[in-house]
Tab-separated table of N, CA and C in Angstrom:
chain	number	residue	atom	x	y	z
R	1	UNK	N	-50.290	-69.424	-119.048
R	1	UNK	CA	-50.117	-69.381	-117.624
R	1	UNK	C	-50.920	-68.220	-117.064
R	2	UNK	N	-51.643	-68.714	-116.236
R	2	UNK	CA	-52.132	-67.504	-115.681
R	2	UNK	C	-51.973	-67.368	-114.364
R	3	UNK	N	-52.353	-65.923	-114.385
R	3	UNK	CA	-51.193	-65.304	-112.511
R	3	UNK	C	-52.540	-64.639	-111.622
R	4	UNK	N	-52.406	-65.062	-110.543
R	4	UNK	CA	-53.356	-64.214	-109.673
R	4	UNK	C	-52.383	-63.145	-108.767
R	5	UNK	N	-53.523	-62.694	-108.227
R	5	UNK	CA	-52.864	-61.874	-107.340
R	5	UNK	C	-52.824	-62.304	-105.801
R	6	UNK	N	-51.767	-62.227	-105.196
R	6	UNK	CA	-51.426	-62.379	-103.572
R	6	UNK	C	-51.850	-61.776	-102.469
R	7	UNK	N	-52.842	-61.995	-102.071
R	7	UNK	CA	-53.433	-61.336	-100.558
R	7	UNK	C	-52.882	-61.581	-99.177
R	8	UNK	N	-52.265	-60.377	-98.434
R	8	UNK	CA	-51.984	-60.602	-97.650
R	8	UNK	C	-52.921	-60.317	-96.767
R	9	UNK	N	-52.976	-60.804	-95.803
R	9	UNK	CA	-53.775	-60.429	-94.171
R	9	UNK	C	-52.594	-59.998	-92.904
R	10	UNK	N	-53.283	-59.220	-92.502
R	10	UNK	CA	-53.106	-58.941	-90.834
R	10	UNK	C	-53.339	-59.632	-89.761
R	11	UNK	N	-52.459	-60.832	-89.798
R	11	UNK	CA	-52.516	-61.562	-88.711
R	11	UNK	C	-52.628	-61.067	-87.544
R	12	UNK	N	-52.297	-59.672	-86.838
R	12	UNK	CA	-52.541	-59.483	-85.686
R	12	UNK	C	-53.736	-59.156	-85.814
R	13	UNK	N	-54.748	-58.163	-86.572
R	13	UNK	CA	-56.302	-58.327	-86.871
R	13	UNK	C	-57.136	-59.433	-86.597
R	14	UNK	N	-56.542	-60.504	-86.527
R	14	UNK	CA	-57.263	-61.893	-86.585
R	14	UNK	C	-57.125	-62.334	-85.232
R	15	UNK	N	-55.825	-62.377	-84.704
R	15	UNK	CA	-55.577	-63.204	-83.798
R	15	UNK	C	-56.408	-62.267	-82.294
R	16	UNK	N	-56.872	-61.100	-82.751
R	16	UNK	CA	-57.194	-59.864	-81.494
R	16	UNK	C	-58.367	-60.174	-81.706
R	17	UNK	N	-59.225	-60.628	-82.904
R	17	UNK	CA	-60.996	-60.778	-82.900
R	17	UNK	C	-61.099	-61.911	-82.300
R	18	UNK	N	-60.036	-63.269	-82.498
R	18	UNK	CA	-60.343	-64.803	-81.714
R	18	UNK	C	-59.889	-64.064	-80.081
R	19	UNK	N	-59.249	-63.967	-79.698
R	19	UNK	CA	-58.711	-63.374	-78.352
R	19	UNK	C	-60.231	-62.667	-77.767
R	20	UNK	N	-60.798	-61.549	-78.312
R	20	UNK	CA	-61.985	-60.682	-77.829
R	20	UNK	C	-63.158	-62.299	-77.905
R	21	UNK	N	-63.524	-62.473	-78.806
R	21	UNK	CA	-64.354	-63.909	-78.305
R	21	UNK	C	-63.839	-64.920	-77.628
R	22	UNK	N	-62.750	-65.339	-77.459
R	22	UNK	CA	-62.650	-66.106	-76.576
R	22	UNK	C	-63.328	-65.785	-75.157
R	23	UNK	N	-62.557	-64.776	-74.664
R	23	UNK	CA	-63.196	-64.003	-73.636
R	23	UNK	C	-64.140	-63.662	-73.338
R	24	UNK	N	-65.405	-63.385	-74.026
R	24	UNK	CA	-66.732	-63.305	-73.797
R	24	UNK	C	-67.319	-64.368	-73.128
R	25	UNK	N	-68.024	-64.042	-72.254
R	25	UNK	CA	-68.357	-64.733	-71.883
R	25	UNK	C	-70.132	-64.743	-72.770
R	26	UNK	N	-70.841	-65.712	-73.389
R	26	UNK	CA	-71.772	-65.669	-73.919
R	26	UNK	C	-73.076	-64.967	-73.239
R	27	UNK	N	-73.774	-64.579	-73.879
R	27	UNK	CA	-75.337	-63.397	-73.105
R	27	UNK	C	-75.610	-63.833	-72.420
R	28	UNK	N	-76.890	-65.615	-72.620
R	28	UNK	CA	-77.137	-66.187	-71.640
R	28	UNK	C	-76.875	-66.785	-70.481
R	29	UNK	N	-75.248	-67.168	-70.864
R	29	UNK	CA	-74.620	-66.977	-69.323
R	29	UNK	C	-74.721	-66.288	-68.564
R	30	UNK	N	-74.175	-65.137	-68.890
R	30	UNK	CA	-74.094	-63.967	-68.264
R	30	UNK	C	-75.361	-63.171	-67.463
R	31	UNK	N	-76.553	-63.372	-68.107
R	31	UNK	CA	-77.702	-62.594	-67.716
R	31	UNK	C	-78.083	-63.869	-66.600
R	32	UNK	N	-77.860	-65.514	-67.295
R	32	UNK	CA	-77.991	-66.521	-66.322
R	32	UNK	C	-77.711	-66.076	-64.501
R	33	UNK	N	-76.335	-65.664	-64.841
R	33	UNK	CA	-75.424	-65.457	-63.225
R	33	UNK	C	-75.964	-64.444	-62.779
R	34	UNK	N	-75.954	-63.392	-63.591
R	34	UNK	CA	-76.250	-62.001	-62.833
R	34	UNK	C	-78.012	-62.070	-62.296
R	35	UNK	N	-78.795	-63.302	-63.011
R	35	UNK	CA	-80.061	-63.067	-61.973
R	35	UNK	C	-79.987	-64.120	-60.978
R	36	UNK	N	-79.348	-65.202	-60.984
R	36	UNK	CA	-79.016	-65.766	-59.292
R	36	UNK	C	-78.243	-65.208	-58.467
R	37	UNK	N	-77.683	-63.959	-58.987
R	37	UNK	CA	-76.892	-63.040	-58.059
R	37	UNK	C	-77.994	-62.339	-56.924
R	38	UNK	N	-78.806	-61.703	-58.248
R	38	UNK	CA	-79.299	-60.999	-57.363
R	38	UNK	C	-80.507	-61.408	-56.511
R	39	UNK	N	-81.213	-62.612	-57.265
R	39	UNK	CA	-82.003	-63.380	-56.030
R	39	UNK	C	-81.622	-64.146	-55.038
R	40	UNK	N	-80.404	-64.617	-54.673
R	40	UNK	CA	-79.497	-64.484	-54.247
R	40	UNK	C	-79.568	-63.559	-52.514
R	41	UNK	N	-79.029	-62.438	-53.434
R	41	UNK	CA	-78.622	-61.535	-52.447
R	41	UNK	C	-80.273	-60.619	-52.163
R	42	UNK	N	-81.429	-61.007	-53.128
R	42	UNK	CA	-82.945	-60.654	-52.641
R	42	UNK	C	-83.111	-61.451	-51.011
R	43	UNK	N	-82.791	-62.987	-51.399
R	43	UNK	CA	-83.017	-63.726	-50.514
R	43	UNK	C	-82.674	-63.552	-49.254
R	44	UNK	N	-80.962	-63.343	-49.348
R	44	UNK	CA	-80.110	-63.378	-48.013
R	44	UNK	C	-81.189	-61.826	-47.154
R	45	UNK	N	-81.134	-60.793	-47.875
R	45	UNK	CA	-81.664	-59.534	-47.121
R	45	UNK	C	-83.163	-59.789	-46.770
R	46	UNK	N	-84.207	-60.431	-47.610
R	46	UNK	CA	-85.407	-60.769	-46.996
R	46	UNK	C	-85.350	-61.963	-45.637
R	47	UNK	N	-84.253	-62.746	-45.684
R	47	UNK	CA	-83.843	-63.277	-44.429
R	47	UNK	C	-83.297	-62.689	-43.744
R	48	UNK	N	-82.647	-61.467	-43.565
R	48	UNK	CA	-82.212	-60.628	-42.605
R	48	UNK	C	-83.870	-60.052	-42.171
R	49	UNK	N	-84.261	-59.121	-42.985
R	49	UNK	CA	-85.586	-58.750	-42.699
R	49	UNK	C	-86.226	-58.918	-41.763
R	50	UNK	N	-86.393	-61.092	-41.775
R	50	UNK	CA	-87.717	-61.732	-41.545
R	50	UNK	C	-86.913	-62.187	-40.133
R	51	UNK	N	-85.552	-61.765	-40.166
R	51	UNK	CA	-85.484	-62.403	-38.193
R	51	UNK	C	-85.104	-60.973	-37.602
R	52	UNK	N	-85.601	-59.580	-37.999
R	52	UNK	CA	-85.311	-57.964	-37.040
R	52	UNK	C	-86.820	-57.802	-37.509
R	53	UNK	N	-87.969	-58.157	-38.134
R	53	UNK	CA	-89.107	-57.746	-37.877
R	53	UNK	C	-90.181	-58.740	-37.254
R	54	UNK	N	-90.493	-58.760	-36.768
R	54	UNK	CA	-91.623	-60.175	-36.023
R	54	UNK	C	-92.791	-60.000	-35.932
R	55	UNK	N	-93.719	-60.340	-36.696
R	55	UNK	CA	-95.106	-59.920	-36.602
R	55	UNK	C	-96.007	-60.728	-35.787
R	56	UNK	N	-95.547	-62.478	-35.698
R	56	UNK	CA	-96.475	-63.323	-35.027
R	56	UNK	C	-94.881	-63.960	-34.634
R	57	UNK	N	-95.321	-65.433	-33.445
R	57	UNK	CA	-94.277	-66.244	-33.238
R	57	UNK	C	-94.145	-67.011	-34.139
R	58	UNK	N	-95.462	-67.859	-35.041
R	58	UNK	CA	-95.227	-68.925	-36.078
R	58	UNK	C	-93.947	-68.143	-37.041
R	59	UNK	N	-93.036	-68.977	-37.640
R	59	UNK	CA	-92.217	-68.548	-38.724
R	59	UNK	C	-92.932	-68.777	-40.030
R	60	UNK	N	-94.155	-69.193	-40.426
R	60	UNK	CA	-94.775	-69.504	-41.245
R	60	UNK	C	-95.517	-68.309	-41.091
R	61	UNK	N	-96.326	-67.815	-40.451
R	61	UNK	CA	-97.079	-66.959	-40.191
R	61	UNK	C	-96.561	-65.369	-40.632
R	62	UNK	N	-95.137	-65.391	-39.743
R	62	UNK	CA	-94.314	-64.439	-40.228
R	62	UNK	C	-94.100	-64.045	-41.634
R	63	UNK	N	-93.551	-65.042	-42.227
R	63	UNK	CA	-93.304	-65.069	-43.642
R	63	UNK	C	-94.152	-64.586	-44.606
R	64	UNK	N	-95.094	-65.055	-44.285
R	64	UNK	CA	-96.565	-65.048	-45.308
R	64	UNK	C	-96.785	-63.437	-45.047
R	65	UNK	N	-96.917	-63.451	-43.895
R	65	UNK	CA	-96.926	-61.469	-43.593
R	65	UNK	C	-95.817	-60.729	-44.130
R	66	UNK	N	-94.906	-60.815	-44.076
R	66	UNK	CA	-93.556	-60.384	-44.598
R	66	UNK	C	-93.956	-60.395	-46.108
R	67	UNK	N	-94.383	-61.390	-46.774
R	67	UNK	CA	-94.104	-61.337	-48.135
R	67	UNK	C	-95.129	-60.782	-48.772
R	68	UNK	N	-96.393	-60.866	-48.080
R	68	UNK	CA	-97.448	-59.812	-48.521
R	68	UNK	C	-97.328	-58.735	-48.466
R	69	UNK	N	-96.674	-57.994	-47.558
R	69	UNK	CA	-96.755	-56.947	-47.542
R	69	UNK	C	-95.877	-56.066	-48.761
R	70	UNK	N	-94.375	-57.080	-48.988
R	70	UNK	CA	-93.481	-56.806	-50.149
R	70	UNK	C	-94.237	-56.837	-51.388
R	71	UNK	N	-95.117	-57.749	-51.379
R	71	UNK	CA	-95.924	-58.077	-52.553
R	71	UNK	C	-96.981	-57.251	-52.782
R	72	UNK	N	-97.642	-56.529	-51.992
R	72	UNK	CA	-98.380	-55.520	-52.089
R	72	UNK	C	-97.821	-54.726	-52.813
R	73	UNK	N	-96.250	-54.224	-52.291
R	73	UNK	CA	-95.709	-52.349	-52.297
R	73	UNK	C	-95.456	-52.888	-53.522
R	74	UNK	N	-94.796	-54.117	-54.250
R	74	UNK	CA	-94.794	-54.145	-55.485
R	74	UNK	C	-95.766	-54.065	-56.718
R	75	UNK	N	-96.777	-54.523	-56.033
R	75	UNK	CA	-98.292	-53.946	-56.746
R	75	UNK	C	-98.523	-52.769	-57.070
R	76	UNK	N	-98.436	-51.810	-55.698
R	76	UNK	CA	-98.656	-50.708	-55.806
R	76	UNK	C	-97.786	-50.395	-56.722
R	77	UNK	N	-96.680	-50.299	-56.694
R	77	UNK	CA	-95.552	-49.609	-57.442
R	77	UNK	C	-95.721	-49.528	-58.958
R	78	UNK	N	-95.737	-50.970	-59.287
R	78	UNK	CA	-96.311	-51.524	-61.083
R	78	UNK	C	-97.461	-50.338	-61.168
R	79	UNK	N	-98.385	-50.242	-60.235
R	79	UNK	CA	-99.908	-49.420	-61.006
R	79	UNK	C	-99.428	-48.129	-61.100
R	80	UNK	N	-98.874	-47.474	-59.782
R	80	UNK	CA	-98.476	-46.578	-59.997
R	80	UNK	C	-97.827	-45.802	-61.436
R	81	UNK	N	-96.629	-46.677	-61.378
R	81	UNK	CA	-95.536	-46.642	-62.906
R	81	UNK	C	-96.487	-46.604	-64.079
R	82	UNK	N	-97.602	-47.802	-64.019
R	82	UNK	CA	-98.177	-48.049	-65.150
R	82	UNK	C	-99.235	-46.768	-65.326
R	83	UNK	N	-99.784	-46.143	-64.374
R	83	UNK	CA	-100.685	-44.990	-64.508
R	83	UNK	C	-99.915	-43.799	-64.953
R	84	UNK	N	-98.486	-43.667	-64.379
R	84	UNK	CA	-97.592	-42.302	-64.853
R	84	UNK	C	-97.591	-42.510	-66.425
R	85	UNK	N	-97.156	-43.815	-66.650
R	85	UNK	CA	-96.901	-43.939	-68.600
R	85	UNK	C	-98.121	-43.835	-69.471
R	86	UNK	N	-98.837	-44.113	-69.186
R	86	UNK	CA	-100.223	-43.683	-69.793
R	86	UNK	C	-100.433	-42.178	-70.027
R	87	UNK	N	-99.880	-40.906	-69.331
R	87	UNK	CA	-100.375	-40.278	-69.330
R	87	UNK	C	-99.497	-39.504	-70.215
């Protein structure tokens, strides 16, 4: 006859690691939501923006000006950043 030995576990150990994953919510979700959040809330404020600044009457016209100009300072900004790390 042969005898092994009896292992016990810590069921509350177990049942607290399924509990912590349950709850997670997975990465790609998560990074999913948090960037339609914030384009999102990019959007709503570049539509605040684009009806307290008025450059022409067309709303097409407007826009295109509006977003160039954002699109510029973001240019600038990248070279900028990218010229500080270089050095």
């Amino acid at each position: 006859m042969k005898i092994n030995s009896i292992t016990t576990y810590n069921t509350n150990n177990i049942t607290l690691k399924n509990q912590k994953h349950k709850n997670k919510i997975s990465e790609p979700i998560k990074n999913g939501i948090q960037t339609t959040s914030i384009w999102f809330g990019f959007g709503v404020g570049l539509d605040f923006l684009s009806r307290k600044c008025s450059f022409s009457k067309s709303p097409v016209k407007n826009s295109l000006i509006l977003n160039g100009i954002i699109g510029s300072a973001a240019g600038i900004v990248t070279v900028i950043k990218n010229m500080y790390e270089k050095k």
